[in-house]
Coordinates of C-alpha atoms and ligand atoms in Angstrom, one line a residue:
M29 CA 58.9 88.1 -36.8
A30 CA 62.3 87.4 -35.4
D31 CA 65.2 89.6 -36.3
L32 CA 68.8 88.4 -36.5
N33 CA 69.7 89.6 -33.0
E34 CA 67.0 87.6 -31.5
L35 CA 68.1 84.5 -33.4
V36 CA 71.7 85.0 -32.4
E37 CA 70.7 85.4 -28.8
K38 CA 68.6 82.3 -29.0
L39 CA 71.5 80.3 -30.4
S40 CA 73.9 81.7 -27.9
A41 CA 71.5 80.7 -25.1
I42 CA 71.4 77.2 -26.5
R43 CA 75.2 77.1 -26.5
T44 CA 75.2 78.3 -22.8
S45 CA 72.7 75.6 -21.9
I46 CA 74.8 72.9 -23.7
E47 CA 77.8 74.1 -21.8
E48 CA 75.8 73.7 -18.6
D49 CA 74.5 70.3 -19.6
I50 CA 78.0 69.1 -20.4
K51 CA 79.1 69.9 -16.8
N52 CA 76.7 67.2 -15.6
V53 CA 78.0 64.5 -18.0
S54 CA 80.1 62.2 -16.0
N55 CA 81.1 59.2 -18.2
F56 CA 81.5 58.0 -21.8
K57 CA 78.1 56.4 -21.9
E58 CA 76.3 59.5 -20.7
A59 CA 78.3 61.6 -23.3
F60 CA 77.2 59.1 -26.0
E61 CA 73.6 59.4 -24.9
Y62 CA 73.7 63.1 -24.6
R63 CA 74.9 63.4 -28.3
K64 CA 71.8 61.5 -29.4
V65 CA 69.5 63.7 -27.3
L66 CA 71.2 66.9 -28.5
M67 CA 71.2 66.0 -32.2
D68 CA 67.7 64.4 -32.4
S69 CA 66.2 66.0 -35.4
K70 CA 62.8 66.4 -33.8
T71 CA 63.5 67.2 -30.2
G72 CA 67.2 67.9 -30.0
K73 CA 68.4 71.3 -28.8
V74 CA 70.7 71.4 -31.9
G75 CA 69.2 68.7 -34.2
S76 CA 65.8 70.4 -34.3
L77 CA 67.0 73.9 -35.2
M78 CA 66.9 73.3 -39.0
R79 CA 63.2 72.4 -38.7
E80 CA 62.6 76.0 -37.8
M81 CA 64.0 77.3 -41.0
G82 CA 60.5 77.6 -42.3
K83 CA 59.7 80.2 -39.7
I84 CA 62.8 82.3 -40.6
P85 CA 62.3 85.3 -42.8
G86 CA 63.8 84.8 -46.3
E87 CA 66.6 87.3 -46.0
L88 CA 67.8 85.8 -42.7
K89 CA 67.7 82.2 -43.8
A90 CA 71.3 82.1 -45.1
E91 CA 72.7 83.8 -42.0
Y92 CA 70.6 81.6 -39.7
G93 CA 71.6 78.5 -41.5
K94 CA 75.2 79.5 -41.2
R95 CA 74.9 80.2 -37.5
V96 CA 73.0 77.0 -36.9
N97 CA 75.8 75.0 -38.7
E98 CA 78.4 76.8 -36.6
L99 CA 76.5 75.9 -33.4
K100 CA 76.1 72.3 -34.6
N101 CA 79.8 72.0 -35.4
W102 CA 80.7 73.5 -32.1
A103 CA 78.3 71.2 -30.2
Q104 CA 79.6 68.2 -32.1
G105 CA 83.2 69.1 -31.3
A106 CA 82.3 69.7 -27.7
V107 CA 80.7 66.3 -27.4
D108 CA 83.6 64.7 -29.3
D109 CA 86.0 66.2 -26.8
L110 CA 83.9 65.0 -24.0
E111 CA 83.7 61.4 -25.3
K112 CA 87.4 61.4 -26.0
K113 CA 88.1 62.6 -22.5
F114 CA 86.0 59.9 -20.9
K115 CA 87.2 57.2 -23.2
E116 CA 90.8 58.0 -22.3
A117 CA 90.0 58.2 -18.6
E118 CA 88.1 54.9 -18.7
L119 CA 90.8 53.2 -20.7
N120 CA 93.5 54.4 -18.3
L121 CA 91.4 53.1 -15.4
R122 CA 91.2 49.7 -17.1
Y123 CA 94.9 49.7 -17.8
E124 CA 95.5 50.5 -14.2
K125 CA 93.2 47.8 -13.0
E126 CA 94.5 45.2 -15.4
A127 CA 98.1 46.2 -15.1
V128 CA 100.6 43.3 -14.8
D129 CA 103.7 44.0 -12.9
V130 CA 106.2 42.0 -14.9
T131 CA 108.9 42.6 -12.3
L132 CA 107.0 40.6 -9.7
P133 CA 108.6 37.3 -8.9
S134 CA 106.6 34.5 -10.6
K135 CA 104.5 32.1 -8.6
K136 CA 106.6 29.0 -7.9
H137 CA 105.0 25.8 -9.0
K138 CA 106.0 23.1 -6.6
I139 CA 107.3 20.2 -8.6
G140 CA 108.2 17.0 -6.8
N141 CA 111.8 16.2 -6.0
L142 CA 113.7 13.0 -6.5
H143 CA 113.4 10.3 -3.8
P144 CA 116.3 10.6 -1.3
N145 CA 117.6 7.2 -2.4
T146 CA 117.7 8.4 -6.0
Q147 CA 119.3 11.7 -4.9
V148 CA 122.1 9.8 -3.1
R149 CA 122.5 7.3 -5.9
N150 CA 122.9 10.2 -8.4
Q151 CA 125.4 11.9 -6.1
L152 CA 127.4 8.7 -5.9
V153 CA 127.2 8.2 -9.7
D154 CA 128.3 11.8 -10.2
I155 CA 131.2 11.5 -7.8
F156 CA 132.6 8.2 -9.1
G157 CA 131.7 9.2 -12.6
S158 CA 134.0 12.2 -12.2
M159 CA 136.8 9.8 -11.2
G160 CA 136.3 7.9 -14.5
F161 CA 134.2 5.0 -13.4
D162 CA 131.8 3.4 -15.9
I163 CA 128.4 2.1 -14.8
F164 CA 127.5 -1.5 -15.0
E165 CA 123.9 -2.6 -14.6
G166 CA 123.8 -6.0 -12.9
N167 CA 120.9 -8.5 -12.6
E168 CA 118.5 -8.6 -9.7
I169 CA 117.9 -12.3 -10.3
E170 CA 121.2 -14.1 -10.1
T171 CA 122.5 -17.6 -10.0
D172 CA 124.0 -19.0 -6.8
Y173 CA 127.3 -19.0 -8.7
Y174 CA 127.5 -15.2 -9.3
N175 CA 126.1 -14.2 -6.0
F176 CA 128.2 -16.6 -3.9
T177 CA 130.4 -19.2 -5.4
A178 CA 132.4 -17.0 -7.8
L179 CA 132.8 -14.5 -4.9
N180 CA 134.7 -17.2 -3.0
I181 CA 131.6 -18.2 -0.9
P182 CA 131.2 -21.9 -1.8
A183 CA 128.2 -23.9 -0.7
D184 CA 128.2 -24.6 3.0
H185 CA 130.6 -21.7 3.5
P186 CA 129.7 -20.0 6.8
A187 CA 129.7 -16.6 5.1
R188 CA 126.5 -17.6 3.4
D189 CA 124.8 -17.2 6.7
M190 CA 125.9 -13.5 6.8
Q191 CA 123.1 -12.8 4.3
D192 CA 119.6 -14.3 4.6
T193 CA 118.9 -15.2 1.0
F194 CA 115.6 -15.3 -0.9
Y195 CA 116.0 -18.4 -3.1
L196 CA 113.8 -18.7 -6.2
S197 CA 115.0 -22.2 -6.8
P198 CA 118.0 -24.2 -5.8
D199 CA 120.0 -22.3 -8.4
F200 CA 118.4 -19.0 -8.7
L201 CA 118.0 -16.3 -6.1
L202 CA 117.4 -12.6 -5.6
R203 CA 120.9 -11.1 -5.4
T204 CA 121.9 -10.3 -1.8
Q205 CA 124.7 -8.0 -2.9
T206 CA 125.7 -6.0 -6.0
S207 CA 129.1 -7.7 -5.7
S208 CA 127.7 -10.3 -8.1
G209 CA 128.2 -7.7 -10.8
Q210 CA 131.9 -7.8 -10.2
I211 CA 132.0 -11.3 -11.6
H212 CA 130.0 -10.4 -14.7
V213 CA 132.3 -7.5 -15.5
M214 CA 135.5 -9.4 -14.9
E215 CA 134.3 -12.3 -17.1
A216 CA 133.3 -10.0 -19.9
Q217 CA 136.1 -7.4 -19.8
K218 CA 139.8 -7.4 -19.6
P219 CA 141.6 -5.0 -17.2
P220 CA 141.8 -2.1 -16.8
I221 CA 138.4 -2.2 -15.2
K222 CA 136.9 0.7 -13.4
I223 CA 133.1 0.3 -12.8
I224 CA 130.4 1.2 -10.3
S225 CA 127.2 -0.8 -10.2
P226 CA 124.2 0.6 -8.3
G227 CA 121.1 -1.5 -7.9
K228 CA 118.6 -3.2 -5.7
V229 CA 119.5 -6.1 -3.4
F230 CA 117.4 -8.4 -1.3
R231 CA 117.7 -10.1 2.1
S232 CA 115.3 -11.6 4.5
D233 CA 116.0 -9.0 7.0
D234 CA 113.6 -6.5 8.6
D235 CA 114.1 -4.0 11.4
A236 CA 114.6 -0.2 11.9
T237 CA 117.8 -0.2 9.9
H238 CA 117.2 -3.2 7.6
S239 CA 114.7 -3.7 4.8
P240 CA 114.1 -6.9 2.7
M241 CA 114.9 -4.8 -0.3
F242 CA 117.5 -2.1 -0.3
S243 CA 120.1 -0.6 -2.6
Q244 CA 123.8 -0.9 -2.9
M245 CA 126.5 0.5 -5.1
E246 CA 129.4 -1.7 -5.9
G247 CA 132.7 -0.4 -7.0
L248 CA 135.5 -2.3 -8.7
V249 CA 138.9 -1.3 -10.0
V250 CA 141.3 -3.9 -11.6
D251 CA 144.6 -2.8 -13.1
K252 CA 148.3 -3.3 -12.7
G253 CA 149.6 -2.1 -9.4
I254 CA 146.3 -1.3 -7.7
T255 CA 146.7 -1.4 -3.9
L256 CA 144.8 -0.6 -0.7
C257 CA 146.4 2.9 -0.8
D258 CA 144.4 3.5 -4.0
L259 CA 141.3 2.5 -2.2
K260 CA 142.0 4.8 0.7
G261 CA 142.9 7.7 -1.5
M262 CA 139.7 7.3 -3.6
L263 CA 137.5 6.9 -0.6
D264 CA 139.0 10.0 1.0
V265 CA 137.9 12.1 -2.0
F266 CA 134.5 10.3 -2.0
V267 CA 133.6 11.0 1.6
E268 CA 134.5 14.7 1.4
K269 CA 132.3 15.1 -1.6
I270 CA 129.3 13.2 -0.1
F271 CA 129.5 14.3 3.6
G272 CA 131.4 17.6 3.4
D273 CA 134.9 19.0 3.4
G274 CA 137.1 17.7 6.3
T275 CA 135.5 14.3 6.5
K276 CA 138.1 11.7 7.1
T277 CA 138.2 7.9 6.5
R278 CA 139.4 5.2 8.8
L279 CA 140.0 1.6 7.7
R280 CA 139.3 -1.2 10.2
P281 CA 140.2 -4.9 9.5
S282 CA 137.3 -7.0 8.5
Y283 CA 136.4 -10.1 6.6
F284 CA 134.7 -10.6 3.3
P285 CA 135.5 -13.8 1.4
F286 CA 136.0 -12.0 -1.9
T287 CA 138.6 -9.5 -0.6
E288 CA 141.9 -10.0 1.1
P289 CA 142.6 -8.0 3.1
S290 CA 139.1 -6.7 3.8
V291 CA 138.2 -3.5 5.6
E292 CA 135.2 -1.7 7.1
V293 CA 135.4 1.9 6.3
D294 CA 134.4 4.5 8.9
V295 CA 134.1 8.2 8.3
S296 CA 134.8 10.9 10.9
C297 CA 131.4 12.0 12.2
F298 CA 130.2 14.8 10.0
A299 CA 127.6 15.9 12.7
C300 CA 130.1 16.5 15.6
H301 CA 133.4 16.4 13.7
G302 CA 134.8 13.7 15.9
K303 CA 133.8 15.0 19.4
G304 CA 131.2 12.3 19.9
C305 CA 127.5 12.6 19.5
K306 CA 124.3 10.6 19.2
L307 CA 124.8 9.9 15.5
C308 CA 128.2 8.4 16.0
K309 CA 127.2 6.9 19.4
G310 CA 129.9 8.9 21.1
T311 CA 132.8 7.4 19.1
G312 CA 133.4 10.2 16.6
W313 CA 133.3 7.6 13.7
I314 CA 130.5 6.2 11.6
E315 CA 130.8 2.9 9.6
V316 CA 129.8 3.5 6.0
L317 CA 130.9 0.7 3.8
G318 CA 132.8 -2.5 3.2
A319 CA 135.8 -2.8 0.9
G320 CA 139.1 -4.5 0.3
V321 CA 141.7 -5.8 -2.1
V322 CA 140.1 -8.2 -4.5
N323 CA 140.9 -11.8 -3.5
K324 CA 143.4 -13.3 -5.9
K325 CA 141.2 -16.4 -6.2
V326 CA 138.3 -14.3 -7.4
L327 CA 140.5 -12.7 -10.1
E328 CA 141.9 -16.1 -11.2
D329 CA 138.4 -17.7 -11.4
C330 CA 137.4 -14.9 -13.7
G331 CA 140.5 -15.5 -15.9
I332 CA 142.5 -12.5 -14.7
D333 CA 146.2 -13.2 -14.0
S334 CA 146.6 -12.2 -10.4
D335 CA 150.4 -12.0 -10.8
V336 CA 149.9 -9.1 -13.2
Y337 CA 146.8 -7.5 -12.1
S338 CA 145.3 -6.6 -8.7
G339 CA 142.0 -5.0 -7.8
I340 CA 140.1 -3.1 -5.1
A341 CA 136.4 -3.3 -4.5
F342 CA 133.9 -1.6 -2.3
G343 CA 130.2 -1.9 -1.5
I344 CA 128.1 1.1 -0.3
G345 CA 124.6 0.9 1.2
I346 CA 122.7 3.7 -0.5
E347 CA 119.9 3.8 2.2
R348 CA 122.5 3.9 4.9
I349 CA 124.2 6.9 3.3
A350 CA 120.8 8.6 2.8
M351 CA 119.8 7.9 6.5
L352 CA 123.1 9.3 7.8
K353 CA 123.1 12.3 5.5
Y354 CA 119.5 13.3 6.0
G355 CA 119.1 12.3 9.6
I356 CA 116.5 9.5 8.9
N357 CA 116.3 7.1 11.9
N358 CA 114.1 4.4 10.3
I359 CA 114.7 2.8 6.9
K360 CA 110.9 2.3 6.5
L361 CA 110.6 6.1 5.9
L362 CA 112.5 5.5 2.7
F363 CA 110.0 3.0 1.4
E364 CA 106.7 4.4 2.7
S365 CA 106.6 7.3 0.1
D366 CA 105.1 9.7 2.7
V367 CA 105.4 13.1 1.0
R368 CA 105.7 14.9 4.3
V369 CA 109.0 13.1 4.8
L370 CA 110.2 13.1 1.1
D371 CA 109.3 16.8 0.7
Q372 CA 111.9 17.7 3.3
I373 CA 114.8 16.2 1.4
D374 CA 115.8 18.1 -1.7
D375 CA 119.6 18.1 -1.8
Ligands
LIG415 N1 128.9 -7.2 -0.6 C1 129.2 -6.7 0.7 C2 127.9 -6.7 1.5 O1 126.8 -6.7 1.0 C3 129.7 -5.3 0.7 C4 131.1 -5.3 0.2 C5 132.2 -5.5 1.0 C6 131.4 -5.2 -1.1 C7 133.5 -5.5 0.6 C8 132.6 -5.2 -1.6 C9 133.7 -5.3 -0.8 O2 132.9 -5.0 -2.9 O3 135.0 -5.3 -1.3 O4 127.9 -6.7 2.7

């Protein structure tokens, strides 16, 4: 028959063996399984102790029961601690693995950029918009009258040969110049007039610097006392904004039937700053647009009194500006939509 000492020793040996067992538990799952084994009511080192109550002498039962409960509480606490320790460690490991460094720069999603033509058009619109110009949207299909006659280019005028025209019928054509918009505006609006009109134009023309369809932007100012000086001053501001500070303009005499006098406008070469390079063909100057003082006849035909009002006009080739600005040597590159080319121009 067991005495109390023997029982206490037995319980203490069980505790020591549990302490040893615990040293070999290495993760939460094992701790969880170990609790089941330990507390199994038939086979468990702790769970089965109460089954032995029958064998314990009556006077020791209460003490034994108390000690067994103590051991059980201790064992449960020990496994609780163990589980908690592993749970925390495993959670920390997971946090570490799944950690997101919110300070890292985000992945850039490449979104497309606007077509170089659109970029230049927007720049032109912004620049002239900031000078107070309104936008007029003209028609791509025009009558012979608006594209030529009203611009002082009557039938059989040699200037018609300057532009190879796509006729749709004897009276209708694809406009060869945004200048046709000038007439619409002057017919519809009384001075002061200050508009730009960007859009597509069409000519039967095709080589490295010409395309059958291209874009222009027309400008027209009509008011009292407008002179060539206003044109020069305005273009000086424009070229610095589009080609960079220090870019100068130079006006050369030219001829357009709808302006008198007419000028070609050159800019100082923004690549070599006037020294002479490939871009400016060694001259230091690059031709960028046509302009002039609106011909009195054009004003009069639109019902504007040319003794009271005068005007200036200019026409800019948008592809030409894009080609110069971005170093594009063939206008086709602006129409082929090759992303390897377009990707490089994000101004
Ligand atoms: N329309 C002309 C062209 O296509 C460009 C031009 C020249 C427009 C002089 C103008 C101007 O308004 O005044 O060649």
